[in-house]
PDB file of C-alpha atoms in Angstrom:
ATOM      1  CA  UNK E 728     224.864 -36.938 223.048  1.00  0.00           C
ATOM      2  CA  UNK E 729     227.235 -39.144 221.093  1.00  0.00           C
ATOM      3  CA  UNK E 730     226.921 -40.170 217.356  1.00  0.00           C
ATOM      4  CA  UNK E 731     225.888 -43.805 216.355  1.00  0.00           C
ATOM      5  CA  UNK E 732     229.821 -44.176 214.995  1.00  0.00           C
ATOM      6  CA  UNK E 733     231.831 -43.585 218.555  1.00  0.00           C
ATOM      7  CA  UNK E 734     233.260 -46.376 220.705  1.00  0.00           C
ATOM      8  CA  UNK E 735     234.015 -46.061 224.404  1.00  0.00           C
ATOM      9  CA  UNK E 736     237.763 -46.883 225.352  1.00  0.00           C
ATOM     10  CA  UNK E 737     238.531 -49.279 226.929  1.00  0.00           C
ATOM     11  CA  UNK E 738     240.800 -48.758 229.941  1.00  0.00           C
ATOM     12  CA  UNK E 739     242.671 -51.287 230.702  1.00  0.00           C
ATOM     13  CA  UNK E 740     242.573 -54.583 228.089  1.00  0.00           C
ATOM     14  CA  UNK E 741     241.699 -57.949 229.207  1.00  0.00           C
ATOM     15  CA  UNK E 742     244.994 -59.572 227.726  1.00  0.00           C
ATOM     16  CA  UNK E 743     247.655 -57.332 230.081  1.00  0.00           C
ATOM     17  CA  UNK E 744     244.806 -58.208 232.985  1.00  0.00           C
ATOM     18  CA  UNK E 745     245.320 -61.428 232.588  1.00  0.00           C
ATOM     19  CA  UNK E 746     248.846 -61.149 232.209  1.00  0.00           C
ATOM     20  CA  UNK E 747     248.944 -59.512 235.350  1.00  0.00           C
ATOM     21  CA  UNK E 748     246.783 -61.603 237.162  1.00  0.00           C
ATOM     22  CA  UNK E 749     249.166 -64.903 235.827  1.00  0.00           C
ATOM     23  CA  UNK E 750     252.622 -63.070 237.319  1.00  0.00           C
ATOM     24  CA  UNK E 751     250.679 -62.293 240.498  1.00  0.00           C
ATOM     25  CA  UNK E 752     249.386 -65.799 241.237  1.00  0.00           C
ATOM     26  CA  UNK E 753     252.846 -67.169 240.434  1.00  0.00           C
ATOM     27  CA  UNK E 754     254.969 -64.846 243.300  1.00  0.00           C
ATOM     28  CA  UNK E 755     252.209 -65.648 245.240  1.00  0.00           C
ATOM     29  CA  UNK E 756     252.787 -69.290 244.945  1.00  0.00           C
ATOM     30  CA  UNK E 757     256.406 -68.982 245.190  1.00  0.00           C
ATOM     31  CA  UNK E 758     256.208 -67.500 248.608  1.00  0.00           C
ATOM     32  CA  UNK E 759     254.055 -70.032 249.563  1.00  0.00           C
ATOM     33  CA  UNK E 760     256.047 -73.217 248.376  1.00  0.00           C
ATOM     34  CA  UNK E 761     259.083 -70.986 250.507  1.00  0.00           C
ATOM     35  CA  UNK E 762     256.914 -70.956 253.547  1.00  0.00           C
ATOM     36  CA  UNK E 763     255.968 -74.088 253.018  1.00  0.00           C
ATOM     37  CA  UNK E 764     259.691 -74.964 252.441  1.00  0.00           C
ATOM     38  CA  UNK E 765     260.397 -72.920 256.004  1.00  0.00           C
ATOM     39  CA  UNK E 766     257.996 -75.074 257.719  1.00  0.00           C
ATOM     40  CA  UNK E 767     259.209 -78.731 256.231  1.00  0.00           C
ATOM     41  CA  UNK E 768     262.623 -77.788 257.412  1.00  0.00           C
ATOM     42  CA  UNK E 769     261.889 -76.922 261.108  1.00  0.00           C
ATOM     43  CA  UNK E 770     259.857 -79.875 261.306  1.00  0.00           C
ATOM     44  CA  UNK E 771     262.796 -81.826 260.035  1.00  0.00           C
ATOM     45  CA  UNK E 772     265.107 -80.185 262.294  1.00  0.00           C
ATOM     46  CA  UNK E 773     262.871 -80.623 265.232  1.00  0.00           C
ATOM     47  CA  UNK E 774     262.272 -84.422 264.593  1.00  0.00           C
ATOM     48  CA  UNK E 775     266.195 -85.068 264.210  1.00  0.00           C
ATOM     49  CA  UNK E 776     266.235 -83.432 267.918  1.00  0.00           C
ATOM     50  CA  UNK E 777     269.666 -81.563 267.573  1.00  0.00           C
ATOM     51  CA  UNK E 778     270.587 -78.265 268.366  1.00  0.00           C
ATOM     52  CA  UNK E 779     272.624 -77.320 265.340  1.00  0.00           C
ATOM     53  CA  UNK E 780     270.420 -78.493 262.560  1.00  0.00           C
ATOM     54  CA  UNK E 781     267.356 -76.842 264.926  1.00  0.00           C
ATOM     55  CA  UNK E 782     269.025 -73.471 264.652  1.00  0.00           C
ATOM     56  CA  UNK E 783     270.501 -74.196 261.250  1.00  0.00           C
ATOM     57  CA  UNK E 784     266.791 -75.126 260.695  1.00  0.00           C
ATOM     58  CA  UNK E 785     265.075 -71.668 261.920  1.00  0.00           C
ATOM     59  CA  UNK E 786     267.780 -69.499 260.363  1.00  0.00           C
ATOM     60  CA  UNK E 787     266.996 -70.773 256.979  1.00  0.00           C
ATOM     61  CA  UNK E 788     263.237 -70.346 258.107  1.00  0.00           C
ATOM     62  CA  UNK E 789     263.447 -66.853 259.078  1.00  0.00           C
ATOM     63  CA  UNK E 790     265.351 -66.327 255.962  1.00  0.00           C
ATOM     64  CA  UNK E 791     262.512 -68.170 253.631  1.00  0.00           C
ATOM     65  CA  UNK E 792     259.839 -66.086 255.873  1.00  0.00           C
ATOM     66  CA  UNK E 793     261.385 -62.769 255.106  1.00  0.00           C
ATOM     67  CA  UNK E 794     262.037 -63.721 251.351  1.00  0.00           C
ATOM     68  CA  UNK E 795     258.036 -64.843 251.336  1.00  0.00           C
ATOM     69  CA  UNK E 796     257.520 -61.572 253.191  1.00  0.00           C
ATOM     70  CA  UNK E 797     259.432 -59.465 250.682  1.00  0.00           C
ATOM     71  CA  UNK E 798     258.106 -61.535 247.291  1.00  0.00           C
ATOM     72  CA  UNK E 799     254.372 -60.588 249.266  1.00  0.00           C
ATOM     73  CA  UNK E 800     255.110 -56.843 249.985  1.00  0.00           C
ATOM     74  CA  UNK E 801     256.816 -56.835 246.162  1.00  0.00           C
ATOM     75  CA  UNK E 802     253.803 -57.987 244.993  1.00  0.00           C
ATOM     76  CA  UNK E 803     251.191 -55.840 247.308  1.00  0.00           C
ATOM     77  CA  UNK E 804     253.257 -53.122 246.026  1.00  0.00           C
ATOM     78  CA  UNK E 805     252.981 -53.956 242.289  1.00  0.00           C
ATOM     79  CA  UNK E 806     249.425 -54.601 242.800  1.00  0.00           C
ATOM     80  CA  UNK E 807     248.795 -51.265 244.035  1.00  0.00           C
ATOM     81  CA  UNK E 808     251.130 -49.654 241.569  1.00  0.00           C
ATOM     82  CA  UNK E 809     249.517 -51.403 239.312  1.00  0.00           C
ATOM     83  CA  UNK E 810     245.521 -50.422 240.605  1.00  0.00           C
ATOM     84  CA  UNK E 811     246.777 -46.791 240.178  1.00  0.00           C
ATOM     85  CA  UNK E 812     247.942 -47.156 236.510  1.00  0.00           C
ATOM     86  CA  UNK E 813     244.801 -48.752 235.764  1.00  0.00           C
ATOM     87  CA  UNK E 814     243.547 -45.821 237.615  1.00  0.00           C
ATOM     88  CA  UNK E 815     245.073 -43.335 235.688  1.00  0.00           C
ATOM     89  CA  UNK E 816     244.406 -44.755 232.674  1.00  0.00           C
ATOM     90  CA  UNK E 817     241.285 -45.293 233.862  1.00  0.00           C
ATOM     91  CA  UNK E 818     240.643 -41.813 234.682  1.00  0.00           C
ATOM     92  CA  UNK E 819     242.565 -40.772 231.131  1.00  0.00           C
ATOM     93  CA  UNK E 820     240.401 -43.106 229.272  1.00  0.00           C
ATOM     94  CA  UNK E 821     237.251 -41.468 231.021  1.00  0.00           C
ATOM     95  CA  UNK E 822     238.294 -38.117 230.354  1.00  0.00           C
ATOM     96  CA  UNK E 823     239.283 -38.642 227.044  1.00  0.00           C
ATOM     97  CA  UNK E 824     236.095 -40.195 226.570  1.00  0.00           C
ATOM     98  CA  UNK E 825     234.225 -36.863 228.075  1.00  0.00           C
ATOM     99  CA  UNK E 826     235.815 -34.555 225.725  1.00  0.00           C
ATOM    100  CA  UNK E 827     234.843 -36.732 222.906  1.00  0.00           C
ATOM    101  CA  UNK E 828     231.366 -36.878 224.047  1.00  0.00           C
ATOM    102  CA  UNK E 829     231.796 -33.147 224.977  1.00  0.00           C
ATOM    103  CA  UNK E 830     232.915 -32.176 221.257  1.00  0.00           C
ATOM    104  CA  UNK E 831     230.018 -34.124 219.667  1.00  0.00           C
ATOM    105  CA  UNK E 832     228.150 -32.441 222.549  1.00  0.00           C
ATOM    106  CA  UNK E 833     229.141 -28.833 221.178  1.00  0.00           C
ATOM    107  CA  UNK E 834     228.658 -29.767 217.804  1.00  0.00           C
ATOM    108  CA  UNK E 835     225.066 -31.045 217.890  1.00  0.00           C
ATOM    109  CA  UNK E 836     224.466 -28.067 220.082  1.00  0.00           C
ATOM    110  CA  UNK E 837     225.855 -25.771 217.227  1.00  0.00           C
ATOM    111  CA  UNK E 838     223.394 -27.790 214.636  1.00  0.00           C
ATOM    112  CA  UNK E 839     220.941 -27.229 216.805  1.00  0.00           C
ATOM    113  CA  UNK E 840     221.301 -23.614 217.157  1.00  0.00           C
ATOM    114  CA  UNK E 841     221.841 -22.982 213.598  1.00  0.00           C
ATOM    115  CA  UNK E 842     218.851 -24.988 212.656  1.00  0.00           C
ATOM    116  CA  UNK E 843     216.730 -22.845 214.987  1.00  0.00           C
ATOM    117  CA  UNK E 844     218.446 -19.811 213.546  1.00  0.00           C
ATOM    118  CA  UNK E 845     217.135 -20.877 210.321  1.00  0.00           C
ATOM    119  CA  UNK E 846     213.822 -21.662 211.631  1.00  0.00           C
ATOM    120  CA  UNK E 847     213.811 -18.478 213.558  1.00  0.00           C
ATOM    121  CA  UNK E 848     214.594 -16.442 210.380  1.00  0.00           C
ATOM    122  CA  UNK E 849     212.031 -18.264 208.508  1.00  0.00           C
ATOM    123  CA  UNK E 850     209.065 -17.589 210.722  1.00  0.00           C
ATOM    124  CA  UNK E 851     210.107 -14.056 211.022  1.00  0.00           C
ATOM    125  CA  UNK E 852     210.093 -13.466 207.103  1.00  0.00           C
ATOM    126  CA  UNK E 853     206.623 -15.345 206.811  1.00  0.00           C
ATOM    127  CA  UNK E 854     206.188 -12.431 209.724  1.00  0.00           C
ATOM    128  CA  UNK E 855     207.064  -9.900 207.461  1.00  0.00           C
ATOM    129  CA  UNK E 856     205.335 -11.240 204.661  1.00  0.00           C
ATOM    130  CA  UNK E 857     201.634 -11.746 206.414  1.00  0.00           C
ATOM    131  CA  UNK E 858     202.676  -7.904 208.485  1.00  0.00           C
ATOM    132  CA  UNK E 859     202.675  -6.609 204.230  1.00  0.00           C
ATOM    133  CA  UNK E 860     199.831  -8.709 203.051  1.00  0.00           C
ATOM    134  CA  UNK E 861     198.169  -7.213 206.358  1.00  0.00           C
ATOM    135  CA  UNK E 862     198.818  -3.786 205.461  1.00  0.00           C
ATOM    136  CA  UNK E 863     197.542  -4.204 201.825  1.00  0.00           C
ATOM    137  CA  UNK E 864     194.714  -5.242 203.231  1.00  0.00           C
ATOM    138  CA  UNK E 865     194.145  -2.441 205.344  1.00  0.00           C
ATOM    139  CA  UNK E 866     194.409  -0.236 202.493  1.00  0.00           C
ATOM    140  CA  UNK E 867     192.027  -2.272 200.371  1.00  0.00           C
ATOM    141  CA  UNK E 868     189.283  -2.103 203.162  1.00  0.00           C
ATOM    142  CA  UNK E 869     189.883   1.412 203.594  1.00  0.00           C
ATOM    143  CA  UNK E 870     189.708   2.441 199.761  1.00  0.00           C
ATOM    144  CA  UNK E 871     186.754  -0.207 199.503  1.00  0.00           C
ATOM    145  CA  UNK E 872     185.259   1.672 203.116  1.00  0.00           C
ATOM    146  CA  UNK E 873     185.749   5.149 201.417  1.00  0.00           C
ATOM    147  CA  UNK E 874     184.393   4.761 198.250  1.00  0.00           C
ATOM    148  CA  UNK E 875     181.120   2.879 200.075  1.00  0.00           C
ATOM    149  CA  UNK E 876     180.248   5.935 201.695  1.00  0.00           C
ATOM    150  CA  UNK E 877     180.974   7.704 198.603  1.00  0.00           C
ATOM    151  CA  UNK E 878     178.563   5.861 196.902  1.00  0.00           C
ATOM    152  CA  UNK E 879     176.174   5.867 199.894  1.00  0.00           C
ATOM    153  CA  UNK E 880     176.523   9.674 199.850  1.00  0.00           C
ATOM    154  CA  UNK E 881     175.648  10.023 196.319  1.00  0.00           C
ATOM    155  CA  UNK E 882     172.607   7.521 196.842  1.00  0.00           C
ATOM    156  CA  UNK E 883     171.198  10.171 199.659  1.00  0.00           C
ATOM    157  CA  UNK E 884     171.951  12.916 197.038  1.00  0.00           C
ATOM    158  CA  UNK E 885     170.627  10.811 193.889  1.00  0.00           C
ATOM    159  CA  UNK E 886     167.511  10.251 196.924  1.00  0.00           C
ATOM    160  CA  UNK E 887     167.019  13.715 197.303  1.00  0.00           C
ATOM    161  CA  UNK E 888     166.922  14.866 194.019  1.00  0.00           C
ATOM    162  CA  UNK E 889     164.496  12.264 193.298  1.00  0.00           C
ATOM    163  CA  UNK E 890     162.416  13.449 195.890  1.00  0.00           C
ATOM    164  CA  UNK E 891     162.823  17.257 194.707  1.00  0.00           C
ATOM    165  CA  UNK E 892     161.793  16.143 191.108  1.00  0.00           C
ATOM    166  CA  UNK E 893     158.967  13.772 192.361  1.00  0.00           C
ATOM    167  CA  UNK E 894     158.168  16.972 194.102  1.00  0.00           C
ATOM    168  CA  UNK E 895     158.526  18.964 191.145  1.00  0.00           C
ATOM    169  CA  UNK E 896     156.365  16.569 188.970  1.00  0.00           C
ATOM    170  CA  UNK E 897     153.402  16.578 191.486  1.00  0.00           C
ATOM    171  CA  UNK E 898     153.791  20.564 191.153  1.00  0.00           C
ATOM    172  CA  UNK E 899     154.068  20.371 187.525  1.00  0.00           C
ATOM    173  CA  UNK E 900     150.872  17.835 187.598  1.00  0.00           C
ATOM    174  CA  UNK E 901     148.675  19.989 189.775  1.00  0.00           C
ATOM    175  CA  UNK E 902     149.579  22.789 187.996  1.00  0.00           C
ATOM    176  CA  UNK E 903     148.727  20.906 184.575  1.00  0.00           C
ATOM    177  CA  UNK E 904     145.170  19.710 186.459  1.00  0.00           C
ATOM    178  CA  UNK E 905     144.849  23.248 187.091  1.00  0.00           C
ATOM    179  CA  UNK E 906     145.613  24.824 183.974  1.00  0.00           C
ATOM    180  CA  UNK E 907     143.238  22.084 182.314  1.00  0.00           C
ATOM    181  CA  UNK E 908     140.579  23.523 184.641  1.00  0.00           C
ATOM    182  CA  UNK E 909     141.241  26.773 183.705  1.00  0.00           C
ATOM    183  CA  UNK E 910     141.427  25.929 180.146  1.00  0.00           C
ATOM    184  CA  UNK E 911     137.809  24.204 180.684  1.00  0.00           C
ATOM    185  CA  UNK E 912     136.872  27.310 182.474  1.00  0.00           C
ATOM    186  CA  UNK E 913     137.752  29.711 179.665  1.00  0.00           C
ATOM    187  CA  UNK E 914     136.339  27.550 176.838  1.00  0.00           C
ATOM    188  CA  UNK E 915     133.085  27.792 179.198  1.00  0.00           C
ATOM    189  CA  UNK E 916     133.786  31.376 179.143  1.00  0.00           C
ATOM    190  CA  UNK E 917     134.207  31.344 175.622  1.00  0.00           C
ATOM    191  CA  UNK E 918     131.209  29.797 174.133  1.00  0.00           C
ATOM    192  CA  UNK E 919     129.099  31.861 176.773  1.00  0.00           C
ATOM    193  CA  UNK E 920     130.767  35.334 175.020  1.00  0.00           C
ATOM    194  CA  UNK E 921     130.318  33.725 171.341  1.00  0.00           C
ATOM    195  CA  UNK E 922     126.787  32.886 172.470  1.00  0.00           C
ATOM    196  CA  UNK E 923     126.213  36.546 173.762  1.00  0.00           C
ATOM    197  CA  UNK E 924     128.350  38.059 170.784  1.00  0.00           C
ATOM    198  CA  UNK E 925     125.853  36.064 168.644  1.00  0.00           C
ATOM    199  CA  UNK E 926     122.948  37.755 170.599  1.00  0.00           C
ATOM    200  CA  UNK E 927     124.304  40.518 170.141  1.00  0.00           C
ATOM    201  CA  UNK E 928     125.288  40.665 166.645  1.00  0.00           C
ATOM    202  CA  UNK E 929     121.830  39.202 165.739  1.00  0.00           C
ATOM    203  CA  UNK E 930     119.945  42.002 167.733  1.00  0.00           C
ATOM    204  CA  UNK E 931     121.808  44.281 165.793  1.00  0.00           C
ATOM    205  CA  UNK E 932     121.540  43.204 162.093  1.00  0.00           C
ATOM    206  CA  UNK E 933     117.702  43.328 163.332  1.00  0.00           C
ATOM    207  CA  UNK E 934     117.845  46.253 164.391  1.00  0.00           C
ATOM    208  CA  UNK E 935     119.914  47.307 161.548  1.00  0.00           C
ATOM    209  CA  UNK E 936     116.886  45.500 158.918  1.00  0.00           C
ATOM    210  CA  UNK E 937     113.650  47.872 161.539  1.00  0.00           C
ATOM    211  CA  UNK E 938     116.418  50.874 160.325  1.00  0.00           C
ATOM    212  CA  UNK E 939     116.193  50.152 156.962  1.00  0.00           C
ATOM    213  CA  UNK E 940     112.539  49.447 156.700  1.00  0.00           C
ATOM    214  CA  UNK E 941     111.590  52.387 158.258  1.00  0.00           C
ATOM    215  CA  UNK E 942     113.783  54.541 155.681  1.00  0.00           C
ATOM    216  CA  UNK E 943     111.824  53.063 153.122  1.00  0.00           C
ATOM    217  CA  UNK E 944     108.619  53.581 154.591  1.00  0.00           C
TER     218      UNK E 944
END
């Protein structure tokens, strides 16, 4: 991944391309106009019909032909020295090119990496941090759990007693009925022995008064 901010190189620039291209097309032309120049003179020498400027004639022709054929060969050669030092450079430019993209390559991928890092140790603190508030909360519910059946124990004990002194009052109020009844009973009682202690107490202070009469009779 390259940045906004890098170029690609260019291999080979259009100026020494053209330059190129301009010396090419003029050896090319000059062995052309020497070919050209072979074939004017044999067709001289053969329209003059003599033997000496005929041969004179093809001599210089081979000669032009083979300095054609050498400017061509001179140039295929440069050409192709030429396509492999574009090559090269070609190839140079490319590979410079890949280690540039390669280092900007690394170094996003090292961003990268430390961001997640970051990121990483960041969700694995808030980790930590809901793990404690997790484990406070476990305590809470289990202090909050513990003292509920506290309380619900005490509530069956506070239960029970009530029932053992609801028991205890029912006791205490039949007992009171009963006493009551008792108490009725013995006032009953009462009144009849005051009644007969009356009786008797009268029969006797009568008796007592027939005594007393009769001591005087």
């Amino acid at each position: 991944m390259s940045s906004p901010g890098v170029t690609p190189v260019t291999p080979v620039t259009d100026a020494s391309e053209r330059s190129r291209r301009r010396q090419r097309s003029a050896r090319l032309s000059v062995a052309t106009a020497l070919l050209g120049l072979a074939v004017l003179v044999v067709a001289g020498a053969a329209a003059a019909g003599a033997v000496l400027p005929l041969v004179l004639a093809g001599a210089a022709a081979v000669v032009l032909g083979a300095a054609a054929t050498r400017i061509t060969y001179a140039e295929l050669v440069q050409s192709r020295r030429d396509a492999n030092r574009d090559r090269a450079e070609q190839a140079q430019a490319y590979r410079r090119l890949a280690e540039t993209r390669s280092s900007e390559h690394a170094d996003d991928l090292d961003r990268a990496v430390a961001r997640l890092s970051v990121e990483i140790a960041e969700r694995e603190q808030s980790l930590r941090d809901l793990e404690g508030a997790l484990a406070t909360v476990q305590r809470q519910a289990a202090d909050a759990q513990r003292g509920l059946t506290a309380a619900n124990r005490r509530a069956d004990e506070l239960e029970a007693e009530g029932r053992i002194l609801v028991a205890s009052l029912d006791a205490a109020e039949e007992r009171a009925s009963t006493a009551i009844v008792r108490l009725a009973e013995l006032e009953q009682e009462l009144d009849v022995l005051r009644a007969e202690l009356d009786t008797v107490t009268a029969a006797w202070h009568a008796a007592e008064a027939r005594l007393g009469q009769r001591k005087h009779a």
